[in-house]
mmCIF file with all atom_site columns, C-alpha atoms in Angstrom:
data_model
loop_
_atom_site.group_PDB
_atom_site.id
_atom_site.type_symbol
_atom_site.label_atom_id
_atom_site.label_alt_id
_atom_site.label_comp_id
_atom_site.label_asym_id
_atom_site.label_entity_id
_atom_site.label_seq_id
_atom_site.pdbx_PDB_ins_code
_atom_site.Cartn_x
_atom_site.Cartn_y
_atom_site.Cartn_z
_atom_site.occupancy
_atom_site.B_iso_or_equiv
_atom_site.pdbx_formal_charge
_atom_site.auth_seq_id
_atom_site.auth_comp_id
_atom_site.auth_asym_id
_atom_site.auth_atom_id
_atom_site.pdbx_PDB_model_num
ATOM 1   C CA . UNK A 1 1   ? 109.946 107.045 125.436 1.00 88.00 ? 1   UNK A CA 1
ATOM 2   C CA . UNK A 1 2   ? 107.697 105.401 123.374 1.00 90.00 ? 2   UNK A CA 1
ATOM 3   C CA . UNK A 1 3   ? 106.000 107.825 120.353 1.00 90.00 ? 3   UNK A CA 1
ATOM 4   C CA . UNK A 1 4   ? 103.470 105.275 119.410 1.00 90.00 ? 4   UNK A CA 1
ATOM 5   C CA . UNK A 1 5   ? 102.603 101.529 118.339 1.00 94.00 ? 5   UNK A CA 1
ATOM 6   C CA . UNK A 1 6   ? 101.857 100.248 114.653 1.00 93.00 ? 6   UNK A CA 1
ATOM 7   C CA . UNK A 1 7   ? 98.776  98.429  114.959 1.00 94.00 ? 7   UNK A CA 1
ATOM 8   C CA . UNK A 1 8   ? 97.014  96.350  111.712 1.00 96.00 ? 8   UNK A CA 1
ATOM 9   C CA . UNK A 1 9   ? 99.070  92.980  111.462 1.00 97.00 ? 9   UNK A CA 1
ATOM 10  C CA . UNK A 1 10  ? 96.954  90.112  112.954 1.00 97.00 ? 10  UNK A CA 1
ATOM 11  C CA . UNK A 1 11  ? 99.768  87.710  113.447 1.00 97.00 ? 11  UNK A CA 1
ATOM 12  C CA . UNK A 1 12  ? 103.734 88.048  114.849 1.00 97.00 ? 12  UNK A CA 1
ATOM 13  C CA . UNK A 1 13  ? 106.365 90.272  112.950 1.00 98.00 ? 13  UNK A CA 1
ATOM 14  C CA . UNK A 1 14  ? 109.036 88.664  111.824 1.00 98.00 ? 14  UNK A CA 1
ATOM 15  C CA . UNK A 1 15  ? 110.974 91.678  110.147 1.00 98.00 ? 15  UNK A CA 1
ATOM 16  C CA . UNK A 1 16  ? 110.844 95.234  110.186 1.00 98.00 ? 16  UNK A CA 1
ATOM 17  C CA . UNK A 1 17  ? 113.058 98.139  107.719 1.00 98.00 ? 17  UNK A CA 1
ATOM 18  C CA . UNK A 1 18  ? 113.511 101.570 107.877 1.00 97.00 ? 18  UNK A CA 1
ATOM 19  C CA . UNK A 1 19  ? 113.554 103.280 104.521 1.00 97.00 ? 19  UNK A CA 1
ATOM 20  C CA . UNK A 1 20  ? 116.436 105.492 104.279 1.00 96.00 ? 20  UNK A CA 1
ATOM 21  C CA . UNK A 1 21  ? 114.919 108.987 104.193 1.00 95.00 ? 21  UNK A CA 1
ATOM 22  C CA . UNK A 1 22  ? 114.011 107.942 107.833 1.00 96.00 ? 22  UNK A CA 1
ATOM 23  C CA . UNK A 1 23  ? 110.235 108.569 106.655 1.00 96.00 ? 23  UNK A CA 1
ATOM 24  C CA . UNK A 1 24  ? 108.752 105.012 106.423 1.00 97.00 ? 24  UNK A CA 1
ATOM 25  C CA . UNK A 1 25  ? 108.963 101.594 107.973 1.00 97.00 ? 25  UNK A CA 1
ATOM 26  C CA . UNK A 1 26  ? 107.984 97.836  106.494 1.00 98.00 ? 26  UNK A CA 1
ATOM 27  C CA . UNK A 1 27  ? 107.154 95.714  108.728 1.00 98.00 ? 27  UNK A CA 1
ATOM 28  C CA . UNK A 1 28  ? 106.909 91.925  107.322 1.00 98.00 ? 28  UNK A CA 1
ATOM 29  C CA . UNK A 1 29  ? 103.968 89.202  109.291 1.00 98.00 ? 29  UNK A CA 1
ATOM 30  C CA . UNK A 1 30  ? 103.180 85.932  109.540 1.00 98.00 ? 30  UNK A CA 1
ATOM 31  C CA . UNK A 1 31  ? 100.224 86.819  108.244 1.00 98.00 ? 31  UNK A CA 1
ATOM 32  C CA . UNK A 1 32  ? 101.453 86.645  104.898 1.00 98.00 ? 32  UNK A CA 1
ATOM 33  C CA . UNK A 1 33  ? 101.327 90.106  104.189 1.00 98.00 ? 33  UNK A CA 1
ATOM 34  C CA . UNK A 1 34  ? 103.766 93.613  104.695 1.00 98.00 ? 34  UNK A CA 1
ATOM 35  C CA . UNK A 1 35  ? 102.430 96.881  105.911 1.00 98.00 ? 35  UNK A CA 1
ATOM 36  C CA . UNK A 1 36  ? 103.946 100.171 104.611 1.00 98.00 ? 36  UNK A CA 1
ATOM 37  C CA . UNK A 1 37  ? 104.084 103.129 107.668 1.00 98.00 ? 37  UNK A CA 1
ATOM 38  C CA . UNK A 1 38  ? 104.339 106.749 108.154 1.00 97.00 ? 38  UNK A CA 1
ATOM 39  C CA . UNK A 1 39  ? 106.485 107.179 110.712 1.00 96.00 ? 39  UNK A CA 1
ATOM 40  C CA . UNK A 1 40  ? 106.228 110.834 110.971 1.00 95.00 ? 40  UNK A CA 1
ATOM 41  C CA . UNK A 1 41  ? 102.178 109.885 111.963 1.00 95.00 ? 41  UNK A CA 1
ATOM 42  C CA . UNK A 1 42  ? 102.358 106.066 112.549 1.00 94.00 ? 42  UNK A CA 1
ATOM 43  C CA . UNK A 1 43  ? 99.738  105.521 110.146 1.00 96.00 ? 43  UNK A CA 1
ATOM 44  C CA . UNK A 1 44  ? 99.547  102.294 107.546 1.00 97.00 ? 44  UNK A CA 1
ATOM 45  C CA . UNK A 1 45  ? 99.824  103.761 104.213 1.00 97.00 ? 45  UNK A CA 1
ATOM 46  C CA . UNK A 1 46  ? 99.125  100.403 102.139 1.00 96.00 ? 46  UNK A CA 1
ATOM 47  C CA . UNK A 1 47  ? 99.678  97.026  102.420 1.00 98.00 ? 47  UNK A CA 1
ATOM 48  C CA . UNK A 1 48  ? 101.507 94.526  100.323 1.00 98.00 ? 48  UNK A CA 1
ATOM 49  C CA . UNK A 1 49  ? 99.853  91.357  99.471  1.00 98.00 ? 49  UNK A CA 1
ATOM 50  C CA . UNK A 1 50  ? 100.987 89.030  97.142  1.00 97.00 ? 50  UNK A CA 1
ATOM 51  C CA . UNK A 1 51  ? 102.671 86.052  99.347  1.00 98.00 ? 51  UNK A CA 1
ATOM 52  C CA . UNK A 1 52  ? 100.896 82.845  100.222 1.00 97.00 ? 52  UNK A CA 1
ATOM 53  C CA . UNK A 1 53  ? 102.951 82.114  103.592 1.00 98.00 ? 53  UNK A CA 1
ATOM 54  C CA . UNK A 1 54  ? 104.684 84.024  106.007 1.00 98.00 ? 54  UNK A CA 1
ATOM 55  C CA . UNK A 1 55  ? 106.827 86.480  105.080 1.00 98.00 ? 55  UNK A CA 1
ATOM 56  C CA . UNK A 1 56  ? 110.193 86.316  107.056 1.00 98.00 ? 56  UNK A CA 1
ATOM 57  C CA . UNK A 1 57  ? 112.233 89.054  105.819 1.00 98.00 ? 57  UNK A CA 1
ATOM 58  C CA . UNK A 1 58  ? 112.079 92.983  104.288 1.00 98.00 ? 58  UNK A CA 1
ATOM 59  C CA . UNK A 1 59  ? 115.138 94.850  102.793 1.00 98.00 ? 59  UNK A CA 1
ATOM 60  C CA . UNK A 1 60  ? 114.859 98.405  101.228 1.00 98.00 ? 60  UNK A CA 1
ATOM 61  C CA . UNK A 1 61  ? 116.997 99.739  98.412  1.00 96.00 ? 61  UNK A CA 1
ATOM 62  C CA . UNK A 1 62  ? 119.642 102.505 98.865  1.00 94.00 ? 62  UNK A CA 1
ATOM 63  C CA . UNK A 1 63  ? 117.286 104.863 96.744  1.00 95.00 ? 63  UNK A CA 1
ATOM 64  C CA . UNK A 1 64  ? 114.058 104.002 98.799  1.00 95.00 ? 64  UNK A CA 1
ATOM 65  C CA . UNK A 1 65  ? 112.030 102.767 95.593  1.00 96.00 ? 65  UNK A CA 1
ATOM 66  C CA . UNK A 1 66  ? 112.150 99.465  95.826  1.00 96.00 ? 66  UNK A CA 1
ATOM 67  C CA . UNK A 1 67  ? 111.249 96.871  98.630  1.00 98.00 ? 67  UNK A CA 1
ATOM 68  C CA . UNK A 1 68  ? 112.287 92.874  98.141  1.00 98.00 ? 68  UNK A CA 1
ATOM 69  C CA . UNK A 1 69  ? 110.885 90.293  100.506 1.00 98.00 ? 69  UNK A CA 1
ATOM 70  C CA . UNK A 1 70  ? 111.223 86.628  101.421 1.00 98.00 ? 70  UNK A CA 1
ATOM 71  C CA . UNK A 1 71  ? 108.525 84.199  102.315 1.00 98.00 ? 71  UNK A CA 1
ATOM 72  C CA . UNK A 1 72  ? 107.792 80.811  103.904 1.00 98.00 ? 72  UNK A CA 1
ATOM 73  C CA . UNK A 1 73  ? 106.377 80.298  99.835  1.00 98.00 ? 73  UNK A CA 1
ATOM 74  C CA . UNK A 1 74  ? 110.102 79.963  98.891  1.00 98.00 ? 74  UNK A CA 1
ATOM 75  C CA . UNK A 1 75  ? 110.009 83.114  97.215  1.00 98.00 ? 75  UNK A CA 1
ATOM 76  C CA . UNK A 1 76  ? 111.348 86.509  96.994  1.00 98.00 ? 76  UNK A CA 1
ATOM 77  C CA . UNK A 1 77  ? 109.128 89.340  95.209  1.00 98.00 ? 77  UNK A CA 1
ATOM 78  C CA . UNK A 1 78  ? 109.971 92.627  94.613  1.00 98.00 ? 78  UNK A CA 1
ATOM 79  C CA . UNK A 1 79  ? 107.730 95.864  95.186  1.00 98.00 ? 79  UNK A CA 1
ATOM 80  C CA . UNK A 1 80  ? 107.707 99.365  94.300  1.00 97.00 ? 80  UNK A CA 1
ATOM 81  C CA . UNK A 1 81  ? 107.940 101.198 97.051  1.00 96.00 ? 81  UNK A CA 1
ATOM 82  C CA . UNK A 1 82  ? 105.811 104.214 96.144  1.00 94.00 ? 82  UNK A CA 1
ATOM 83  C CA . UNK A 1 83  ? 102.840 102.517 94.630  1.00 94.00 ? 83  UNK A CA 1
ATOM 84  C CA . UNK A 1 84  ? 102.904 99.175  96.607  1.00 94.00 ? 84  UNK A CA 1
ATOM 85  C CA . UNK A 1 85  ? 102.956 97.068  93.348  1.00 96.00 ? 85  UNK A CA 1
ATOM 86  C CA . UNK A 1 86  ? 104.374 93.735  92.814  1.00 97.00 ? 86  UNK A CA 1
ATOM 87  C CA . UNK A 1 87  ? 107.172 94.087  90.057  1.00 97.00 ? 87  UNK A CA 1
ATOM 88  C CA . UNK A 1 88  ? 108.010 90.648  90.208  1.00 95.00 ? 88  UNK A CA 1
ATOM 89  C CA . UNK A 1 89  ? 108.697 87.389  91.870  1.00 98.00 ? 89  UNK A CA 1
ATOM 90  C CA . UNK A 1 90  ? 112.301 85.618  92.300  1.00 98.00 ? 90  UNK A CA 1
ATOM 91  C CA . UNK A 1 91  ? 111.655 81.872  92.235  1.00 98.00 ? 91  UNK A CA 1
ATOM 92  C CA . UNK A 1 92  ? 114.751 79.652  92.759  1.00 98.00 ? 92  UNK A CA 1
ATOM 93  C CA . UNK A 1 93  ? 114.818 78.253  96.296  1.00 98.00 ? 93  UNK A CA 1
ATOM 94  C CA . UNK A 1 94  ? 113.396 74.937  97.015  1.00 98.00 ? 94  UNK A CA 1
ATOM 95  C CA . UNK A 1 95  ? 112.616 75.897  100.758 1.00 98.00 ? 95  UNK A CA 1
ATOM 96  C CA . UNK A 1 96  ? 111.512 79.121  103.161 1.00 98.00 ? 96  UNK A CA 1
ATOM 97  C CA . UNK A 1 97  ? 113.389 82.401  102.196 1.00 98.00 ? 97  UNK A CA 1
ATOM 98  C CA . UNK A 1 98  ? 114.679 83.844  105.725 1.00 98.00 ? 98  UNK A CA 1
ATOM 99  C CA . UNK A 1 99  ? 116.596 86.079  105.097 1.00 98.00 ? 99  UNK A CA 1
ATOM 100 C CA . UNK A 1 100 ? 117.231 89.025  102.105 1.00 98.00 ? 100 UNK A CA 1
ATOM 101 C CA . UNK A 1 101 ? 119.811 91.980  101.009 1.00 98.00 ? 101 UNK A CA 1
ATOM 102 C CA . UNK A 1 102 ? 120.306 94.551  98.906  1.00 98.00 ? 102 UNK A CA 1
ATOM 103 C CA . UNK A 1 103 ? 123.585 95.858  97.598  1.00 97.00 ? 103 UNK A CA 1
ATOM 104 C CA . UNK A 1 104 ? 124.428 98.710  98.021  1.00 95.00 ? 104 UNK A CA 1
ATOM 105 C CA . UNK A 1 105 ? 124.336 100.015 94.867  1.00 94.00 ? 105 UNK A CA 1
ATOM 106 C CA . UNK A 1 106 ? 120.830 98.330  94.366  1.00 95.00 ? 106 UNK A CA 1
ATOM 107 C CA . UNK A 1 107 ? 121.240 96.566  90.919  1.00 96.00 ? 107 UNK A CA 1
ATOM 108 C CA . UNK A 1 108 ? 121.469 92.987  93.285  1.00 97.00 ? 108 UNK A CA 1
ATOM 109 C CA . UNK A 1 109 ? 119.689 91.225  96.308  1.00 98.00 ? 109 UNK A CA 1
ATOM 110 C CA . UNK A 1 110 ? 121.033 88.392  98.043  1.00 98.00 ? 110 UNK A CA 1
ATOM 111 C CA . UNK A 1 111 ? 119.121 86.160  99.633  1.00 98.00 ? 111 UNK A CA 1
ATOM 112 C CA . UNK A 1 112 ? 119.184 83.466  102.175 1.00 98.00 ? 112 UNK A CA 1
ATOM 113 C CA . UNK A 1 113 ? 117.056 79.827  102.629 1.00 98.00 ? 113 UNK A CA 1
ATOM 114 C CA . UNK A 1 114 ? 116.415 76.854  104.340 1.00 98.00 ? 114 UNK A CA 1
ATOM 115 C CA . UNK A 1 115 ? 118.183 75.252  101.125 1.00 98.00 ? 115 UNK A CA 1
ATOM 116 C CA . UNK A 1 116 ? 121.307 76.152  102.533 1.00 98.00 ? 116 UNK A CA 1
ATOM 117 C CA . UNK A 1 117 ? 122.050 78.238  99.600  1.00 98.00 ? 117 UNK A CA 1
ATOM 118 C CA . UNK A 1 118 ? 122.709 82.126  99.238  1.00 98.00 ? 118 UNK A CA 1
ATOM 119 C CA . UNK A 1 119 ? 121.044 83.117  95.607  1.00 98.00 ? 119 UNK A CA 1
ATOM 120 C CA . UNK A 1 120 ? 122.504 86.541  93.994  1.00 98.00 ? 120 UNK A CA 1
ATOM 121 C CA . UNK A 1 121 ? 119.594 87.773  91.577  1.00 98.00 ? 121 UNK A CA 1
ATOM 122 C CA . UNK A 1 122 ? 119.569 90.993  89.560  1.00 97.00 ? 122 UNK A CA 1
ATOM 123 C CA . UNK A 1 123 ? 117.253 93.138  90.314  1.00 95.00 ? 123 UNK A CA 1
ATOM 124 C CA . UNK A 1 124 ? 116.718 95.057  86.788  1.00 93.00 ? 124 UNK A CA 1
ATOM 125 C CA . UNK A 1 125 ? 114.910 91.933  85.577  1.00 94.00 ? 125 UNK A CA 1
ATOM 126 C CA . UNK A 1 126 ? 114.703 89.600  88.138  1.00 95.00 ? 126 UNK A CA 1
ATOM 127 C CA . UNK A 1 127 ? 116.808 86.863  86.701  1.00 96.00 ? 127 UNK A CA 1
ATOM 128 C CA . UNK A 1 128 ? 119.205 84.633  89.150  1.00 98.00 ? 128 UNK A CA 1
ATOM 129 C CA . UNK A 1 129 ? 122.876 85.276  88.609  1.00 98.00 ? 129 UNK A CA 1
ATOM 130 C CA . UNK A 1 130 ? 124.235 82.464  90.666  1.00 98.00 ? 130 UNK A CA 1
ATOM 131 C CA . UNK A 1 131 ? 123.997 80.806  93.700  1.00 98.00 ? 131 UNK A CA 1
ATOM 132 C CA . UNK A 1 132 ? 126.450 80.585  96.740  1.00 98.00 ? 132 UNK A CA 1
ATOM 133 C CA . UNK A 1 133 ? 126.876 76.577  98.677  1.00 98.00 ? 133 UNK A CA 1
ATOM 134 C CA . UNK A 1 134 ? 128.870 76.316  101.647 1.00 97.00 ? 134 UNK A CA 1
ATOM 135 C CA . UNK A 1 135 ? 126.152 75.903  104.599 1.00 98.00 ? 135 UNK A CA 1
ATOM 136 C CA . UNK A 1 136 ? 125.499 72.768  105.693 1.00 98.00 ? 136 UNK A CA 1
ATOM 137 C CA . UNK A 1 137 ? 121.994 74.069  107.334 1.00 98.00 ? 137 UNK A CA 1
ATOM 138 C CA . UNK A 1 138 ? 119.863 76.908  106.979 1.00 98.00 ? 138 UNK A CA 1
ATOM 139 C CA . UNK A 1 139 ? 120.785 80.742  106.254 1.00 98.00 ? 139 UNK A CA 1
ATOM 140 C CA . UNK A 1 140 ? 119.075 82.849  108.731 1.00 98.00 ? 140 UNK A CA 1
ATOM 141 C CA . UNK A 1 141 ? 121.200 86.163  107.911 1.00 98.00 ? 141 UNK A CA 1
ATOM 142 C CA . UNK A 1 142 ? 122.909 88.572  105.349 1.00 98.00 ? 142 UNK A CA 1
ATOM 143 C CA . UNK A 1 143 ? 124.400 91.235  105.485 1.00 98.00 ? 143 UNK A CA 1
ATOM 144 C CA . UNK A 1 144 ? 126.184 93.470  102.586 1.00 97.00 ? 144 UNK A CA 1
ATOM 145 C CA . UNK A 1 145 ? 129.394 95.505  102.780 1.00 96.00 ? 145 UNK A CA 1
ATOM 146 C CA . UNK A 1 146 ? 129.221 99.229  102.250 1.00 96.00 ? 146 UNK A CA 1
ATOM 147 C CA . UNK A 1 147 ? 131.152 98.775  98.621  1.00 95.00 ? 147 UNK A CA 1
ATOM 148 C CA . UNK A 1 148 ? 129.064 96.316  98.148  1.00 95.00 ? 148 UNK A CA 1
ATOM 149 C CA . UNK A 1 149 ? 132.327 93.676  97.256  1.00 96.00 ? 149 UNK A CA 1
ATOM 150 C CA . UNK A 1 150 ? 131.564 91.058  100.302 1.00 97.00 ? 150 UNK A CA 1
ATOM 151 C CA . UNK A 1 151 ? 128.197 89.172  101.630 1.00 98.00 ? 151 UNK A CA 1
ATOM 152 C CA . UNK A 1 152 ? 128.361 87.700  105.415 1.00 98.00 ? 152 UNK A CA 1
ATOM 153 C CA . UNK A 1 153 ? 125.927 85.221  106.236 1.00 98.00 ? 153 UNK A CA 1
ATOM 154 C CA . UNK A 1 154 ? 124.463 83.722  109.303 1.00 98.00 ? 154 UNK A CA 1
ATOM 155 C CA . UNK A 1 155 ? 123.295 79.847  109.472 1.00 98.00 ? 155 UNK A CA 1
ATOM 156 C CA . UNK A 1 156 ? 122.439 77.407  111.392 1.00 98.00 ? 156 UNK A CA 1
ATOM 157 C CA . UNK A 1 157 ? 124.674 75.549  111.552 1.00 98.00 ? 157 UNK A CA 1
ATOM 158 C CA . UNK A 1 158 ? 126.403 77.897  113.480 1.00 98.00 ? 158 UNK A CA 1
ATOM 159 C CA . UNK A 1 159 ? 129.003 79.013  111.423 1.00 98.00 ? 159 UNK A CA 1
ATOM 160 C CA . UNK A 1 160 ? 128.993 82.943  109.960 1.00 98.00 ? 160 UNK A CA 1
ATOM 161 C CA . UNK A 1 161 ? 130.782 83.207  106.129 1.00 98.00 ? 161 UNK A CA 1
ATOM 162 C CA . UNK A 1 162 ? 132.019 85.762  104.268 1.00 97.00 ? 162 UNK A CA 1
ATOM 163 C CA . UNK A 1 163 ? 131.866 85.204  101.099 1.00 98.00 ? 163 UNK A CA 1
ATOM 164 C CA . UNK A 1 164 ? 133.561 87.539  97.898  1.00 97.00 ? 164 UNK A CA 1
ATOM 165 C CA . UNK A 1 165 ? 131.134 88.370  95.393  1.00 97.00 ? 165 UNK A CA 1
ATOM 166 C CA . UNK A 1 166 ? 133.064 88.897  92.400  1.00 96.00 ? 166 UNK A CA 1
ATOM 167 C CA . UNK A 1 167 ? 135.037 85.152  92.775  1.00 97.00 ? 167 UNK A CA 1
ATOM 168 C CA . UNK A 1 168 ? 131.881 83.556  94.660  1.00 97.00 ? 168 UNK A CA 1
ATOM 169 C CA . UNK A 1 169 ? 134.327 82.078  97.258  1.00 97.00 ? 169 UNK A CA 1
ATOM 170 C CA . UNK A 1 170 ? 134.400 81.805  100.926 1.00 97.00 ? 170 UNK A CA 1
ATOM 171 C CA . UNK A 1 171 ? 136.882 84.411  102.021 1.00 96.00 ? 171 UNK A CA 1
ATOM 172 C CA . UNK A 1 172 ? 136.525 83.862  105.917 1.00 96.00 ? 172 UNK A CA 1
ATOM 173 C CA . UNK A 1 173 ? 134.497 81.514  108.369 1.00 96.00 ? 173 UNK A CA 1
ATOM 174 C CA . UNK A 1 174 ? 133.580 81.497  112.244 1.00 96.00 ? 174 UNK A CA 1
ATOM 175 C CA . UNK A 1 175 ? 131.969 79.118  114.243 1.00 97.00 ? 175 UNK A CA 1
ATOM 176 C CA . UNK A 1 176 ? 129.896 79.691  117.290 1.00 96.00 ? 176 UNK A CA 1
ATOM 177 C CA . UNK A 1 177 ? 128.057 77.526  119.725 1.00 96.00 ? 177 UNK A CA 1
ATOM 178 C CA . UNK A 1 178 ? 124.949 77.858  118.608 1.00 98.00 ? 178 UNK A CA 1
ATOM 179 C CA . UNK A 1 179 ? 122.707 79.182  114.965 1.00 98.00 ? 179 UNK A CA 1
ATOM 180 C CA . UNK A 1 180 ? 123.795 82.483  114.194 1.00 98.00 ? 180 UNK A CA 1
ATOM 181 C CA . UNK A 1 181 ? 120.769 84.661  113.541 1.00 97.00 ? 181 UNK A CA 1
ATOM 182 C CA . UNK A 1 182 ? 121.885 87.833  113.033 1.00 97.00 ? 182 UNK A CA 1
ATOM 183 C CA . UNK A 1 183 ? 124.280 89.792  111.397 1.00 97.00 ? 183 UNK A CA 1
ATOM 184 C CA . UNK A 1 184 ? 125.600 93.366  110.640 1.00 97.00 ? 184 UNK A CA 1
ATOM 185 C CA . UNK A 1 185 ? 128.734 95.357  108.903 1.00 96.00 ? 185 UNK A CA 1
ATOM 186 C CA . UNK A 1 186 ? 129.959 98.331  110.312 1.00 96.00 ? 186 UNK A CA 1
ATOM 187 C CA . UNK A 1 187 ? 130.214 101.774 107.709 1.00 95.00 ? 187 UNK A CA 1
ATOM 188 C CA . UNK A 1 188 ? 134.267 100.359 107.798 1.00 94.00 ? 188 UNK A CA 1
ATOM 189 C CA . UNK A 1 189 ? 133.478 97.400  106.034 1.00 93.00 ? 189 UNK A CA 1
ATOM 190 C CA . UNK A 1 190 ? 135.608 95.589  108.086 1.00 94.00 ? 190 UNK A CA 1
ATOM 191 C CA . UNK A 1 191 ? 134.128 95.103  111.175 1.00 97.00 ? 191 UNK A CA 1
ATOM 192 C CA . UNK A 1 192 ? 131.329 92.366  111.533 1.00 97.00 ? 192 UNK A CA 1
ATOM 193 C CA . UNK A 1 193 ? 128.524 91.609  114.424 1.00 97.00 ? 193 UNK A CA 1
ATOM 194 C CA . UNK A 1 194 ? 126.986 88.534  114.879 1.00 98.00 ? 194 UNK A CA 1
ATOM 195 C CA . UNK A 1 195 ? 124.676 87.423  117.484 1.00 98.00 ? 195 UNK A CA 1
ATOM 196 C CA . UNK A 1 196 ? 123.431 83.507  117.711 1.00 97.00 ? 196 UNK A CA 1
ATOM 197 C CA . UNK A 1 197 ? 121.100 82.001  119.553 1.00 97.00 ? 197 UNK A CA 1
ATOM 198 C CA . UNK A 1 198 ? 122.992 81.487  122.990 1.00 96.00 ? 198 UNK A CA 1
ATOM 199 C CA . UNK A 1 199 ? 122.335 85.094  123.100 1.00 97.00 ? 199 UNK A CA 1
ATOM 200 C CA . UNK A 1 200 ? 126.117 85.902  122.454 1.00 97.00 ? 200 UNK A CA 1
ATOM 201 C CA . UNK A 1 201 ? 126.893 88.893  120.001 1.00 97.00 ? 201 UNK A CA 1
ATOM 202 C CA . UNK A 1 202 ? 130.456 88.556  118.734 1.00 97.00 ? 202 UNK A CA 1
ATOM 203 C CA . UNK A 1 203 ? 132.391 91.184  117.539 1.00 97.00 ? 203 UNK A CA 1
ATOM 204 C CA . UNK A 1 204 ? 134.403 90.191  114.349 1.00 97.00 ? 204 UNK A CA 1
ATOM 205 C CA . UNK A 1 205 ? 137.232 91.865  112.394 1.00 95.00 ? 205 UNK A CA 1
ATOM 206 C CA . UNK A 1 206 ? 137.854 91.209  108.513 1.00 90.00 ? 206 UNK A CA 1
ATOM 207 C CA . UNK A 1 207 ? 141.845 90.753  108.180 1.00 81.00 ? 207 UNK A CA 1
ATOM 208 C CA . UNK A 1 208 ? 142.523 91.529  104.915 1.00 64.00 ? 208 UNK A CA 1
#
């Protein structure tokens, strides 16, 4: 049953996180902005402002203090979670951020653009470590392995990657029929959904 609906965004969600003491959700709009809820009461708390286009995607760290998003502005920014201040803004990406990670152990977010290009940044100061090439259109996914070791990625040019962190290389590819835009990694680290825009959801295992 439904317990009740967050109302206060005045234009489409495109992304929504669930902090991971289970006590508040992020939801990211179109309407440039991301709302902060209770979920015990469904009531806003505060809203982060700070983008200048739509804001496509919301990832919250392990610890629950910190909140990175990425924007239509080709931007990432990262906020503190209990204040609702901007700490600072990620600029590297020459087109829409769509997609955004954090690692497990929170010291990096990943993060995914119409570039083609994953971008590793660390998150202590906010400076880019390196970037990932191997699409040949947009990334519209990422996902992070529990041990925090491998990135997966989701484009569209229908192809989902695995890449290894530590070597930057492309450890594993699949193709589908159509734009992946989706991903997940199971607790095992090893095994991988994917769902693309045919409406297919594959289920993938890492061989190591």
């Amino acid at each position: 049953a439904e317990l009740f609906t967050l109302n206060g965004h005045i234009s489409g969600v495109n992304a929504v996180a669930i902090a991971p003491d289970g006590k508040l959700a992020i939801s990211a709009s179109s309407d440039n902005t991301l709302k902060v809820w209770n979920l015990a009461t469904g009531k806003e708390l505060f809203t982060l402002n700070g983008h200048n286009y739509p804001v496509n995607a919301v990832a919250i760290s392990s610890d629950g203090k910190r909140v990175i998003s990425g924007s239509d502005d080709n931007t990432i920014k990262v906020w503190n979670l209990a204040t609702g201040k901007e700490l600072f803004t990620l600029t590297g990406h020459s087109k829409s951020v769509y997609a955004v990670a954090i690692a497990p152990d929170g010291k990096r977010a990943i993060s995914g653009a119409g570039d083609r290009t994953l971008k590793v940044w660390n998150l202590a100061d906010g400076a880019e470590l390196f970037t990932l090439t191997g699409h040949n259109s947009s990334v519209r996914a990422i996902a992070v392995a529990p041990d925090g070791k491998l990135a997966i990625s989701g484009s569209s040019d229908n192809t989902l990657k695995v890449w290894n962190l530590e070597t930057r290389e492309i450890i594993a590819s699949f193709t589908g029929e159509s734009p992946i835009n989706c991903c997940a990694v199971a607790p095992d680290g090893v095994t991988i959904v994917a769902g693309e825009s045919s409406g297919r959801v594959h289920f993938l295992r890492l061989e190591c």
